PDB file of C-alpha atoms in Angstrom:
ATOM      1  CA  UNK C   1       0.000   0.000   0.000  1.00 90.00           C
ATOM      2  CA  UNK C   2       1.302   3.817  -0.717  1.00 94.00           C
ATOM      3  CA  UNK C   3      -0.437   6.902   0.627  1.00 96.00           C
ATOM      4  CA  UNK C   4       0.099  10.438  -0.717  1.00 97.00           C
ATOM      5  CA  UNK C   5      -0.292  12.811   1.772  1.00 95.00           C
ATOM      6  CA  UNK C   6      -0.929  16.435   0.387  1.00 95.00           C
ATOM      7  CA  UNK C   7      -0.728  19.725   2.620  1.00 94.00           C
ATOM      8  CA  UNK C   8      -0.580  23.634   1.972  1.00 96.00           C
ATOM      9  CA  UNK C   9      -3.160  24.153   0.535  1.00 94.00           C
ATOM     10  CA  UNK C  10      -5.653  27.671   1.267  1.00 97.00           C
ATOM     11  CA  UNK C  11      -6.913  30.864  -0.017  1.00 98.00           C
ATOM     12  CA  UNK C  12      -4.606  33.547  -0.663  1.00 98.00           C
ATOM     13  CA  UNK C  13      -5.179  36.658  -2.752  1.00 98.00           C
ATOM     14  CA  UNK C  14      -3.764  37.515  -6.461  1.00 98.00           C
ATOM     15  CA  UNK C  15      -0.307  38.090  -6.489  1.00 98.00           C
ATOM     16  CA  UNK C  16       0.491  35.983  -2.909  1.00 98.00           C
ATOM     17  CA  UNK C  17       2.349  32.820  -2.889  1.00 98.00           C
ATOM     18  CA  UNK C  18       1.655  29.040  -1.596  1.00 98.00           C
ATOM     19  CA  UNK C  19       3.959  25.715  -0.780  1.00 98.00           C
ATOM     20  CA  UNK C  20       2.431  22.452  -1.158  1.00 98.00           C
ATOM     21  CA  UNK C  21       3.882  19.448   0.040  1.00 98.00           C
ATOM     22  CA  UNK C  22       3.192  15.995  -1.267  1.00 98.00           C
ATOM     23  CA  UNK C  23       4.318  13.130   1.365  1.00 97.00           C
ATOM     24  CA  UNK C  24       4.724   9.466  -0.185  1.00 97.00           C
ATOM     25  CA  UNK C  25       4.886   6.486   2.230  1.00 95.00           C
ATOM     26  CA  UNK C  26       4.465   2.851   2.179  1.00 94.00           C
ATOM     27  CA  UNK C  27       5.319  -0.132   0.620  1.00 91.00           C
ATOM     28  CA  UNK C  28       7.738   2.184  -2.146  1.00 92.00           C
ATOM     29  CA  UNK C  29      11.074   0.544  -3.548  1.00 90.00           C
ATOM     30  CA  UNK C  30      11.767   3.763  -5.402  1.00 91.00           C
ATOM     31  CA  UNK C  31       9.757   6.796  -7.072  1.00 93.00           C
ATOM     32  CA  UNK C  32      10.697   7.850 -10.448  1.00 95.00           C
ATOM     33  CA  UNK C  33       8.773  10.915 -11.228  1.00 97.00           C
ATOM     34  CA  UNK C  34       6.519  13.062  -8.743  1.00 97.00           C
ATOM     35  CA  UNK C  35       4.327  15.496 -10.110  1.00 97.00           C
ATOM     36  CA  UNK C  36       1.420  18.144  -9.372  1.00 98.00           C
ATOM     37  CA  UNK C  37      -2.124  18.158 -11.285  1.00 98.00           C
ATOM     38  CA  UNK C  38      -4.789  20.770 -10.916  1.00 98.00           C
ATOM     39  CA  UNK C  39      -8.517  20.516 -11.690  1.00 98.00           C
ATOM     40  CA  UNK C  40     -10.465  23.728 -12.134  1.00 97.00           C
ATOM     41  CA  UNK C  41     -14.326  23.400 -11.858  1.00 92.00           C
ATOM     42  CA  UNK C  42     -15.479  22.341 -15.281  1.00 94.00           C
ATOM     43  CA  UNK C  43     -11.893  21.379 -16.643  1.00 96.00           C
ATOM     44  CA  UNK C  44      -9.865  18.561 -17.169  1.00 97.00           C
ATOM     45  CA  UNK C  45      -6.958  17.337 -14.758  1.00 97.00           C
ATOM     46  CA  UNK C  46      -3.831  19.258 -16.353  1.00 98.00           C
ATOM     47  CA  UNK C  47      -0.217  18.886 -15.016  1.00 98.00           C
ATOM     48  CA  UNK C  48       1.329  21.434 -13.124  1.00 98.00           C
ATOM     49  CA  UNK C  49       4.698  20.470 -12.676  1.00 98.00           C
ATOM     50  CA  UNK C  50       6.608  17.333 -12.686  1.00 98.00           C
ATOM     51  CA  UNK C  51       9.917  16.341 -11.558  1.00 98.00           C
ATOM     52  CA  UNK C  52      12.310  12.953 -11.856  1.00 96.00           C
ATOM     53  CA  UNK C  53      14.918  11.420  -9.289  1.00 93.00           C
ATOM     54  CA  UNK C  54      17.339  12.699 -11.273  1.00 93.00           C
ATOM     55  CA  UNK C  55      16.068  16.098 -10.760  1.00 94.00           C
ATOM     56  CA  UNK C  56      14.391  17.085 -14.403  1.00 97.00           C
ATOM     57  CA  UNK C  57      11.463  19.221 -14.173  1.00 98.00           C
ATOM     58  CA  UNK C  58       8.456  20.066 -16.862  1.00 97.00           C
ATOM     59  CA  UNK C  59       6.097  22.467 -15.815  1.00 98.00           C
ATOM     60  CA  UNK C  60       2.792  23.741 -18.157  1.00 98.00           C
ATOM     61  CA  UNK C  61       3.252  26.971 -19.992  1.00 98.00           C
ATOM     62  CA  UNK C  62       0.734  28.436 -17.636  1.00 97.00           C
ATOM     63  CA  UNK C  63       2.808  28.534 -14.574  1.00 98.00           C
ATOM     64  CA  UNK C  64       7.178  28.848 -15.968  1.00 98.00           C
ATOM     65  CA  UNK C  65       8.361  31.491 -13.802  1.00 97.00           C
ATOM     66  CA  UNK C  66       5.861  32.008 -11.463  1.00 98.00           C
ATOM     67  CA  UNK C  67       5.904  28.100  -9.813  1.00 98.00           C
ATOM     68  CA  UNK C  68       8.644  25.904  -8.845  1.00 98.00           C
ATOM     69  CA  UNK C  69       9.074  22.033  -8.074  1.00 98.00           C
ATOM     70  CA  UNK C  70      11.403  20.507  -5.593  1.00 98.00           C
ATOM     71  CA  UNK C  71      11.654  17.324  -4.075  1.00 96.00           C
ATOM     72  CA  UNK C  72      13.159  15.343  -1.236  1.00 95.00           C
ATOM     73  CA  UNK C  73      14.007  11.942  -2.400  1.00 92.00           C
ATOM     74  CA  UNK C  74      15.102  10.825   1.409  1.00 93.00           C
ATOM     75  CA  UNK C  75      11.638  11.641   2.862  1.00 95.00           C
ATOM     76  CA  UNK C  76       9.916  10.664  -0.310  1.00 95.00           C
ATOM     77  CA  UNK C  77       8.252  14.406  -0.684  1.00 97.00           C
ATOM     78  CA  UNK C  78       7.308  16.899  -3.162  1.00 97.00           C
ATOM     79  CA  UNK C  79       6.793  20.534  -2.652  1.00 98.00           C
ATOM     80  CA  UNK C  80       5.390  23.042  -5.347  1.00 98.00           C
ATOM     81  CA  UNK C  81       5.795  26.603  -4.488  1.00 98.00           C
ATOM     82  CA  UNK C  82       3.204  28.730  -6.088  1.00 98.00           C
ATOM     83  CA  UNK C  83       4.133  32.869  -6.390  1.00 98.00           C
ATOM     84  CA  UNK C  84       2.330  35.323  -8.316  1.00 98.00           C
ATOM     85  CA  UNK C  85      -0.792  33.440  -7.583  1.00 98.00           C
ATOM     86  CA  UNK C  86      -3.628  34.249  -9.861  1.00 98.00           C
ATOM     87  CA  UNK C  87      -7.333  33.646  -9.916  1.00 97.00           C
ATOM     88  CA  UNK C  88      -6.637  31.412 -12.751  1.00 97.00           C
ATOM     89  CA  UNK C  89      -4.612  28.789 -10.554  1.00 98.00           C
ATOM     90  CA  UNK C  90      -7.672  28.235  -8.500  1.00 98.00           C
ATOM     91  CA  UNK C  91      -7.794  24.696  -8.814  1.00 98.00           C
ATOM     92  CA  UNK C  92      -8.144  21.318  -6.681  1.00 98.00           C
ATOM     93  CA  UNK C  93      -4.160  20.357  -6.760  1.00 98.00           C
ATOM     94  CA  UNK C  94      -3.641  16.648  -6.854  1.00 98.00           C
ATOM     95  CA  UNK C  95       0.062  14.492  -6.108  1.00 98.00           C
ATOM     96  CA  UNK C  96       1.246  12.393  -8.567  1.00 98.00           C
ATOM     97  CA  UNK C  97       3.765   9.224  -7.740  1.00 97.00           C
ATOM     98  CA  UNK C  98       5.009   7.140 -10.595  1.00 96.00           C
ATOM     99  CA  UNK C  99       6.458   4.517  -8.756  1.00 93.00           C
ATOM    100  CA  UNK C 100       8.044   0.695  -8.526  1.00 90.00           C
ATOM    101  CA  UNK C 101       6.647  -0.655  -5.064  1.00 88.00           C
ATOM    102  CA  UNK C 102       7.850  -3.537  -3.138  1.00 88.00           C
ATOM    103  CA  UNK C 103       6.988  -6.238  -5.143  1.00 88.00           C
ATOM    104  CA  UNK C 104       8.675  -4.408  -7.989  1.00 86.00           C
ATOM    105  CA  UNK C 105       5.632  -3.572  -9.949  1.00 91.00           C
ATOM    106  CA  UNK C 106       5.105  -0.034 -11.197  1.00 90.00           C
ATOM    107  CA  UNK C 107       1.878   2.104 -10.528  1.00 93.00           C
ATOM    108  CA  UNK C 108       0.690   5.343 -10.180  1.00 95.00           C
ATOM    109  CA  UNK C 109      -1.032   6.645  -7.121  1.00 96.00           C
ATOM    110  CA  UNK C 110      -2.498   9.907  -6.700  1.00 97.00           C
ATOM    111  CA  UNK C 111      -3.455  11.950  -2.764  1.00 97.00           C
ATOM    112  CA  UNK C 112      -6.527  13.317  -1.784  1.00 96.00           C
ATOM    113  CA  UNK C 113      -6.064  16.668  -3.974  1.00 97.00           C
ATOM    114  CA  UNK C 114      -5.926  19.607  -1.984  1.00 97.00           C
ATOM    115  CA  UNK C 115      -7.796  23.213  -2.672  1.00 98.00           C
ATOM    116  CA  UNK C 116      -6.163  26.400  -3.579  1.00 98.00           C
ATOM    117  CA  UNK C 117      -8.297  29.409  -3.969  1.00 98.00           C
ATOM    118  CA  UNK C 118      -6.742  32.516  -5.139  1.00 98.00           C
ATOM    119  CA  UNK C 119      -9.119  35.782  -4.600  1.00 97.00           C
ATOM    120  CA  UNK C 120      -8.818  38.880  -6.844  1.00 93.00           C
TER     121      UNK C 120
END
C-alpha cells in the first residue's frame, strides 16, 4: 500500500504565494517521477509540474516562472511553491507518484487533492 499525503493548501489573494507538500509512504522501492495536477471546476486534470529522481522538471506553460518544483528523495516528498498566484490557478491540486513498489511492480497513485483558492 502507498499513501500520498498532500498539505498547503488555502486561499490567498492575487499576487500571494503558496507551498504544497506531497508526502509518499508505504510499501515504495523507489519513485521515479513526482508530479502536481490541478482541476479547475469544469476542466480537465492538467499537469502542473513534474519532476524525476534525477532532478528534471516540466512544468505547463501556464505557470514557468511564477511556480517551482522541488523534491526530497530521502523523505519521499514533493513541494510546489506557487508565487504570483492568480485567480486562474484556483484549482483542486492533486500528487502524482510514478512509482516501482515492493513487489517491484510499477503504478501510479495519486493523494486526496488539496484546494487552492486565489481571490482577486
Amino acid at each position: 500500500q502507498v499513501q500520498l499525503v498532500e498539505s498547503g493548501g488555502g486561499l490567498v489573494q492575487a499576487g500571494g504565494s503558496l507551498r504544497l507538500s506531497c508526502a509518499a509512504s508505504g510499501s515504495i522501492f523507489i519513485i521515479n517521477v513526482m508530479g502536481w495536477y490541478r482541476q479547475a471546476p469544469g476542466k480537465q486534470r492538467e499537469l502542473v509540474a513534474a519532476i524525476t529522481s534525477g532532478g528534471s522538471t516540466n512544468y505547463a506553460d501556464s505557470v514557468k516562472g511564477r511556480f517551482t518544483i522541488s523534491r526530497d528523495t530521502r523523505k519521499n516528498t514533493v513541494y510546489l511553491q506557487m508565487n504570483s498566484l492568480t485567480p486562474e490557478d484556483t484549482a483542486i491540486y492533486y500528487c502524482n507518484a510514478d512509482l516501482i513498489g515492493t513487489t517491484y511492480y510499477r503504478n501510479s497513485y495519486w493523494g486526496q487533492g488539496t484546494q487552492v483558492t486565489v481571490s482577486s
